[in-house]
């Protein structure tokens, strides 16, 4: 018996999570297994700025009997802030997408060395070397890897405390960085045949005016989706962004943003369903789903 080749609003879709290819702690295969065990029917791995895990994730998903959409989470600089754009259902061999992501990753090494210099000034030594021990992909050293090192070295109790004390704006390990342009991220995703989704919109602390600018500029560049139910939103935030999706006629997405069994509050597939008022983004992507 094969899996049904259709999706609907009640499909357990988890379209946002991370593997060791970026800042998660599990391999794509371990994630696929965990997603399946948690009841996920349609899955996407969305590593930061990198598609190198896509082939493995797709093969593992199909072997587990789950349907699969390709995924990526692109770091974008917009209005002086960092915004994350999730791409779904693209051709992961697309040369322009791969090159754009390579450029987006390019500054991470120098940024990490600067972060370590900032941390050294407050007495935390060898943080670059320490963070590297946690890195699965040498092109993708992230703040998360520094956070894991600082916890292991006993500077903080958990990664949240590290971010609060050391890795957010104004703190000693924070370094300003220029990520991709919104227009470029949208072009890479769309020219590779995918759809773009604004990730965890409640996380940006934008004013209503700034948020309106983000959504309208995103849509002007062909963006059609927004995350509503995510491990990064409270229940109240999910309601707020359901209204936003309806107001702007955007497709709604759902994803845990799972990084690690030890660190993530929301496990793969263990999220509320989308409100029946919404159009699930996986219905817009039905013809790009890889079926088991
Ligand atoms: P980077 O791309 O290097 O700036 O790292 C960003 C990543 O750090 C995000 O994708 C999250 O995984 C993680 N992160 C950001 N803020 C926090 C926080 N307050 N607590 C825990 N993890 C966080
Ligand atoms: Mn992350
Ligand atoms: Mn994100
Ligand atoms: Mn994420």
CSV table of C-alpha atoms and ligand atoms in Angstrom, one decimal:
chain,number,residue,atom,x,y,z
A,1,UNK,CA,0.0,0.0,0.0
A,2,UNK,CA,1.5,3.3,-1.0
A,3,UNK,CA,0.9,6.6,0.7
A,4,UNK,CA,-2.0,8.7,-0.6
A,5,UNK,CA,-0.8,11.2,-3.1
A,6,UNK,CA,-2.8,14.2,-1.8
A,7,UNK,CA,-2.6,16.7,0.9
A,8,UNK,CA,-5.2,18.8,2.6
A,9,UNK,CA,-5.6,21.2,5.5
A,10,UNK,CA,-5.4,18.4,8.1
A,11,UNK,CA,-2.1,17.0,6.7
A,12,UNK,CA,0.6,16.9,9.5
A,13,UNK,CA,3.0,19.1,7.6
A,14,UNK,CA,6.2,20.2,9.3
A,15,UNK,CA,8.0,22.6,6.9
A,16,UNK,CA,10.7,24.1,9.1
A,17,UNK,CA,13.6,22.4,10.9
A,18,UNK,CA,17.4,22.2,11.0
A,19,UNK,CA,20.0,19.5,10.7
A,20,UNK,CA,23.8,19.3,11.4
A,21,UNK,CA,24.2,20.8,7.9
A,22,UNK,CA,23.3,24.1,9.6
A,23,UNK,CA,22.7,24.6,13.4
A,24,UNK,CA,20.7,21.5,14.3
A,25,UNK,CA,22.2,18.6,16.2
A,26,UNK,CA,20.7,15.7,14.3
A,27,UNK,CA,21.5,14.3,10.8
A,28,UNK,CA,18.9,14.6,8.1
A,29,UNK,CA,18.3,10.8,8.5
A,30,UNK,CA,17.8,11.1,12.2
A,31,UNK,CA,15.4,14.0,11.7
A,32,UNK,CA,13.4,12.0,9.1
A,33,UNK,CA,13.1,9.1,11.5
A,34,UNK,CA,12.0,11.4,14.4
A,35,UNK,CA,9.5,13.2,12.1
A,36,UNK,CA,8.0,9.9,11.0
A,37,UNK,CA,7.8,8.7,14.6
A,38,UNK,CA,5.9,11.9,15.6
A,39,UNK,CA,3.4,11.4,12.8
A,40,UNK,CA,4.6,13.9,10.2
A,41,UNK,CA,3.2,13.2,6.8
A,42,UNK,CA,4.8,15.9,4.8
A,43,UNK,CA,8.2,17.1,5.7
A,44,UNK,CA,10.8,19.8,4.7
A,45,UNK,CA,14.3,20.2,6.1
A,46,UNK,CA,15.1,24.0,6.0
A,47,UNK,CA,18.7,24.4,6.9
A,48,UNK,CA,20.0,28.0,7.2
A,49,UNK,CA,21.5,29.3,3.9
A,50,UNK,CA,22.4,25.8,2.6
A,51,UNK,CA,20.8,23.0,0.6
A,52,UNK,CA,23.5,20.4,0.9
A,53,UNK,CA,21.3,18.3,3.1
A,54,UNK,CA,18.4,18.2,0.7
A,55,UNK,CA,19.1,15.0,-1.2
A,56,UNK,CA,19.8,13.0,2.0
A,57,UNK,CA,16.6,14.4,3.6
A,58,UNK,CA,14.5,13.7,0.6
A,59,UNK,CA,15.7,10.1,0.3
A,60,UNK,CA,15.3,9.5,4.0
A,61,UNK,CA,11.8,11.0,4.0
A,62,UNK,CA,10.7,8.8,1.1
A,63,UNK,CA,12.3,5.7,2.7
A,64,UNK,CA,10.2,6.5,5.8
A,65,UNK,CA,7.0,6.8,3.8
A,66,UNK,CA,6.7,10.6,4.2
A,67,UNK,CA,6.1,13.0,1.4
A,68,UNK,CA,8.8,15.7,1.0
A,69,UNK,CA,9.2,19.3,-0.1
A,70,UNK,CA,12.7,20.7,-0.5
A,71,UNK,CA,13.5,23.6,1.9
A,72,UNK,CA,15.9,26.3,3.0
A,73,UNK,CA,15.8,29.2,5.4
A,74,UNK,CA,17.6,32.2,4.0
A,75,UNK,CA,19.1,35.0,6.2
A,76,UNK,CA,18.1,38.4,4.9
A,77,UNK,CA,18.9,41.9,6.0
A,78,UNK,CA,15.8,44.1,5.8
A,79,UNK,CA,15.4,47.6,7.4
A,80,UNK,CA,18.4,47.1,9.6
A,81,UNK,CA,17.1,43.8,11.0
A,82,UNK,CA,17.6,40.1,10.2
A,83,UNK,CA,14.6,38.5,8.6
A,84,UNK,CA,14.4,34.8,7.7
A,85,UNK,CA,12.7,33.7,4.5
A,86,UNK,CA,11.9,30.0,4.1
A,87,UNK,CA,12.0,28.6,0.5
A,88,UNK,CA,10.0,25.5,-0.3
A,89,UNK,CA,9.5,23.2,-3.3
A,90,UNK,CA,12.4,24.4,-5.4
A,91,UNK,CA,14.9,22.5,-7.5
A,92,UNK,CA,17.8,22.0,-5.1
A,93,UNK,CA,20.2,21.6,-8.0
A,94,UNK,CA,19.5,25.1,-9.3
A,95,UNK,CA,22.9,26.8,-9.9
A,96,UNK,CA,21.8,30.4,-9.2
A,97,UNK,CA,20.2,29.3,-5.9
A,98,UNK,CA,23.3,27.4,-4.8
A,99,UNK,CA,25.6,30.3,-5.8
A,100,UNK,CA,23.4,32.8,-3.9
A,101,UNK,CA,23.4,30.7,-0.8
A,102,UNK,CA,27.2,30.3,-1.0
A,103,UNK,CA,27.5,34.1,-1.1
A,104,UNK,CA,25.1,34.4,1.8
A,105,UNK,CA,27.2,31.9,3.9
A,106,UNK,CA,30.4,33.6,2.8
A,107,UNK,CA,30.8,36.1,5.6
A,108,UNK,CA,30.1,33.7,8.5
A,109,UNK,CA,33.8,32.7,9.1
A,110,UNK,CA,35.0,36.3,9.5
A,111,UNK,CA,31.9,37.2,11.5
A,112,UNK,CA,32.7,34.2,13.9
A,113,UNK,CA,36.2,35.4,14.4
A,114,UNK,CA,34.9,38.9,15.3
A,115,UNK,CA,32.4,37.3,17.6
A,116,UNK,CA,35.2,35.4,19.4
A,117,UNK,CA,37.2,38.7,19.7
A,118,UNK,CA,34.2,40.3,21.3
A,119,UNK,CA,33.8,37.4,23.8
A,120,UNK,CA,37.5,37.4,24.6
A,121,UNK,CA,37.1,41.0,25.7
A,122,UNK,CA,34.8,39.9,28.5
A,123,UNK,CA,37.1,37.0,29.5
A,124,UNK,CA,35.7,34.2,27.4
A,125,UNK,CA,38.7,32.6,25.7
A,126,UNK,CA,39.0,30.5,22.5
A,127,UNK,CA,35.3,30.8,21.7
A,128,UNK,CA,36.0,30.4,17.9
A,129,UNK,CA,37.8,27.1,18.4
A,130,UNK,CA,35.2,26.1,21.0
A,131,UNK,CA,32.3,26.8,18.7
A,132,UNK,CA,34.0,25.0,15.8
A,133,UNK,CA,33.8,21.8,17.9
A,134,UNK,CA,30.0,21.9,17.5
A,135,UNK,CA,29.9,22.7,13.8
A,136,UNK,CA,28.7,20.1,11.4
A,137,UNK,CA,29.3,22.1,8.3
A,138,UNK,CA,32.5,24.3,8.3
A,139,UNK,CA,30.8,26.9,6.0
A,140,UNK,CA,28.0,27.3,8.5
A,141,UNK,CA,29.3,28.5,11.8
A,142,UNK,CA,26.4,30.2,13.6
A,143,UNK,CA,25.6,31.9,16.9
A,144,UNK,CA,24.0,28.6,17.9
A,145,UNK,CA,27.4,26.9,17.9
A,146,UNK,CA,28.8,29.6,20.1
A,147,UNK,CA,25.9,29.2,22.4
A,148,UNK,CA,26.5,25.5,22.7
A,149,UNK,CA,30.2,26.1,23.5
A,150,UNK,CA,29.4,28.7,26.2
A,151,UNK,CA,27.0,26.3,27.9
A,152,UNK,CA,29.5,23.4,27.7
A,153,UNK,CA,32.3,25.7,29.1
A,154,UNK,CA,30.0,26.6,32.0
A,155,UNK,CA,29.5,30.3,31.3
A,156,UNK,CA,25.7,29.9,31.1
A,157,UNK,CA,23.0,27.4,32.1
A,158,UNK,CA,21.4,27.1,28.6
A,159,UNK,CA,21.5,28.5,25.1
A,160,UNK,CA,18.7,31.0,25.8
A,161,UNK,CA,20.8,32.6,28.5
A,162,UNK,CA,23.8,32.8,26.2
A,163,UNK,CA,21.8,34.6,23.6
A,164,UNK,CA,20.4,37.0,26.2
A,165,UNK,CA,23.7,37.8,27.8
A,166,UNK,CA,26.2,37.5,24.9
A,167,UNK,CA,24.8,37.1,21.4
A,168,UNK,CA,22.1,39.6,20.8
A,169,UNK,CA,22.3,43.2,19.7
A,170,UNK,CA,24.5,45.3,22.0
A,171,UNK,CA,26.0,42.3,23.7
A,172,UNK,CA,29.7,41.4,23.6
A,173,UNK,CA,29.5,38.6,21.1
A,174,UNK,CA,27.1,40.3,18.7
A,175,UNK,CA,28.5,41.3,15.3
A,176,UNK,CA,26.4,43.3,12.7
A,177,UNK,CA,26.3,41.4,9.5
A,178,UNK,CA,25.0,42.0,6.0
A,179,UNK,CA,22.9,39.0,4.8
A,180,UNK,CA,21.1,38.5,1.5
A,181,UNK,CA,18.8,41.2,0.1
A,182,UNK,CA,15.1,40.4,0.3
A,183,UNK,CA,14.8,40.7,-3.5
A,184,UNK,CA,17.7,38.3,-4.1
A,185,UNK,CA,16.4,35.7,-1.7
A,186,UNK,CA,13.0,35.8,-3.4
A,187,UNK,CA,14.5,35.6,-6.9
A,188,UNK,CA,16.7,32.6,-6.0
A,189,UNK,CA,13.7,30.7,-4.6
A,190,UNK,CA,11.3,31.6,-7.3
A,191,UNK,CA,13.6,31.1,-10.2
A,192,UNK,CA,14.4,27.6,-8.8
A,193,UNK,CA,10.6,26.9,-9.0
A,194,UNK,CA,9.8,27.3,-5.3
A,195,UNK,CA,7.6,29.4,-3.1
A,196,UNK,CA,8.8,31.8,-0.4
A,197,UNK,CA,7.4,32.1,3.1
A,198,UNK,CA,8.2,34.7,5.8
A,199,UNK,CA,9.5,32.7,8.7
A,200,UNK,CA,8.3,33.3,12.3
A,201,UNK,CA,7.0,36.9,11.7
A,202,UNK,CA,6.4,37.5,15.4
A,203,UNK,CA,10.2,37.2,16.2
A,204,UNK,CA,11.3,40.5,14.5
A,205,UNK,CA,9.8,43.0,16.9
A,206,UNK,CA,8.9,45.2,13.9
A,207,UNK,CA,6.5,48.1,14.4
A,208,UNK,CA,3.2,47.8,12.4
A,209,UNK,CA,4.6,50.1,9.8
A,210,UNK,CA,7.9,48.1,9.4
A,211,UNK,CA,5.9,44.9,9.3
A,212,UNK,CA,3.6,46.3,6.6
A,213,UNK,CA,6.8,47.3,4.6
A,214,UNK,CA,8.2,43.8,5.0
A,215,UNK,CA,5.1,42.0,3.8
A,216,UNK,CA,4.3,44.4,0.9
A,217,UNK,CA,7.9,44.3,-0.3
A,218,UNK,CA,8.0,40.5,0.1
A,219,UNK,CA,4.8,40.2,-2.0
A,220,UNK,CA,6.0,42.7,-4.6
A,221,UNK,CA,8.9,40.3,-5.2
A,222,UNK,CA,6.6,37.4,-5.6
A,223,UNK,CA,6.4,36.0,-2.0
A,224,UNK,CA,3.1,34.2,-1.3
A,225,UNK,CA,3.4,32.6,2.1
A,226,UNK,CA,3.8,33.3,5.8
A,227,UNK,CA,4.4,31.1,8.8
A,228,UNK,CA,1.4,31.1,11.2
A,229,UNK,CA,1.9,28.0,13.4
A,230,UNK,CA,5.5,27.6,14.3
A,231,UNK,CA,7.5,26.5,17.4
A,232,UNK,CA,8.7,30.2,17.5
A,233,UNK,CA,5.1,31.5,18.0
A,234,UNK,CA,2.9,31.5,21.0
A,235,UNK,CA,-0.8,30.6,20.6
A,236,UNK,CA,-1.7,34.3,20.6
A,237,UNK,CA,0.9,35.0,17.9
A,238,UNK,CA,-0.5,32.2,15.7
A,239,UNK,CA,-3.9,33.8,15.9
A,240,UNK,CA,-2.5,37.2,15.1
A,241,UNK,CA,-0.6,35.9,12.0
A,242,UNK,CA,-3.6,33.9,10.9
A,243,UNK,CA,-5.4,37.3,10.6
A,244,UNK,CA,-2.3,38.7,8.8
A,245,UNK,CA,-2.4,35.8,6.3
A,246,UNK,CA,-6.1,36.5,5.6
A,247,UNK,CA,-5.6,40.2,5.4
A,248,UNK,CA,-2.9,39.9,2.7
A,249,UNK,CA,-4.2,36.8,1.1
A,250,UNK,CA,-1.1,34.8,1.9
A,251,UNK,CA,-0.7,31.1,2.1
A,252,UNK,CA,-0.1,29.8,5.6
A,253,UNK,CA,2.8,27.6,6.7
A,254,UNK,CA,3.4,25.4,9.7
A,255,UNK,CA,6.7,24.2,11.1
A,256,UNK,CA,8.4,23.3,14.4
A,257,UNK,CA,11.7,25.1,13.8
A,258,UNK,CA,13.1,22.1,15.6
A,259,UNK,CA,16.9,22.2,16.2
A,260,UNK,CA,17.7,19.7,18.9
A,261,UNK,CA,16.0,17.2,21.3
A,262,UNK,CA,17.8,19.0,24.2
A,263,UNK,CA,17.1,22.6,23.1
A,264,UNK,CA,13.9,22.8,21.2
A,265,UNK,CA,10.6,23.2,23.0
A,266,UNK,CA,8.5,22.1,20.0
A,267,UNK,CA,9.2,18.7,18.6
A,268,UNK,CA,8.9,17.7,14.9
A,269,UNK,CA,5.2,17.5,13.9
A,270,UNK,CA,3.9,18.4,17.4
A,271,UNK,CA,2.1,21.6,16.7
A,272,UNK,CA,-1.4,22.9,16.4
A,273,UNK,CA,-3.1,22.5,13.1
A,274,UNK,CA,-3.7,25.5,10.8
A,275,UNK,CA,-7.0,27.3,11.3
A,276,UNK,CA,-9.7,26.2,8.8
A,277,UNK,CA,-9.8,29.8,7.6
A,278,UNK,CA,-6.4,29.5,6.1
A,279,UNK,CA,-5.0,28.3,2.8
A,280,UNK,CA,-2.1,25.9,3.6
A,281,UNK,CA,1.0,26.6,1.6
A,282,UNK,CA,1.4,22.9,0.8
A,283,UNK,CA,-1.7,23.1,-1.3
A,284,UNK,CA,0.0,25.8,-3.4
A,285,UNK,CA,3.0,23.4,-3.7
A,286,UNK,CA,1.1,20.2,-4.4
A,287,UNK,CA,2.8,19.7,-7.8
A,288,UNK,CA,6.2,20.1,-6.2
A,289,UNK,CA,5.8,17.4,-3.5
A,290,UNK,CA,8.0,14.3,-3.8
A,291,UNK,CA,5.8,11.4,-2.9
A,292,UNK,CA,6.9,8.2,-1.1
B,1,LIG,P1,22.9,33.1,13.1
B,1,LIG,O1,22.3,32.7,11.8
B,1,LIG,O2,24.3,32.7,13.2
B,1,LIG,O3,22.7,34.6,13.4
B,1,LIG,O4,22.1,32.3,14.2
B,1,LIG,C1,20.8,32.4,14.3
B,1,LIG,C2,20.2,31.2,15.0
B,1,LIG,O5,20.4,31.4,16.4
B,1,LIG,C3,18.7,31.1,14.9
B,1,LIG,O6,18.4,30.3,13.7
B,1,LIG,C4,18.3,30.3,16.1
B,1,LIG,O7,18.6,28.9,15.8
B,1,LIG,C5,19.3,30.7,17.1
B,1,LIG,N1,18.7,31.7,18.0
B,1,LIG,C6,18.5,33.0,17.8
B,1,LIG,N2,18.0,33.7,18.9
B,1,LIG,C7,17.9,32.7,19.8
B,1,LIG,C8,17.5,32.7,21.2
B,1,LIG,N3,17.1,33.8,21.8
B,1,LIG,N4,17.6,31.5,21.9
B,1,LIG,C9,18.0,30.4,21.3
B,1,LIG,N5,18.4,30.4,20.0
B,1,LIG,C10,18.4,31.5,19.3
B,2,LIG,MN1,18.8,28.2,13.8
B,3,LIG,MN1,14.7,31.5,11.8
B,4,LIG,MN1,14.7,28.1,11.6
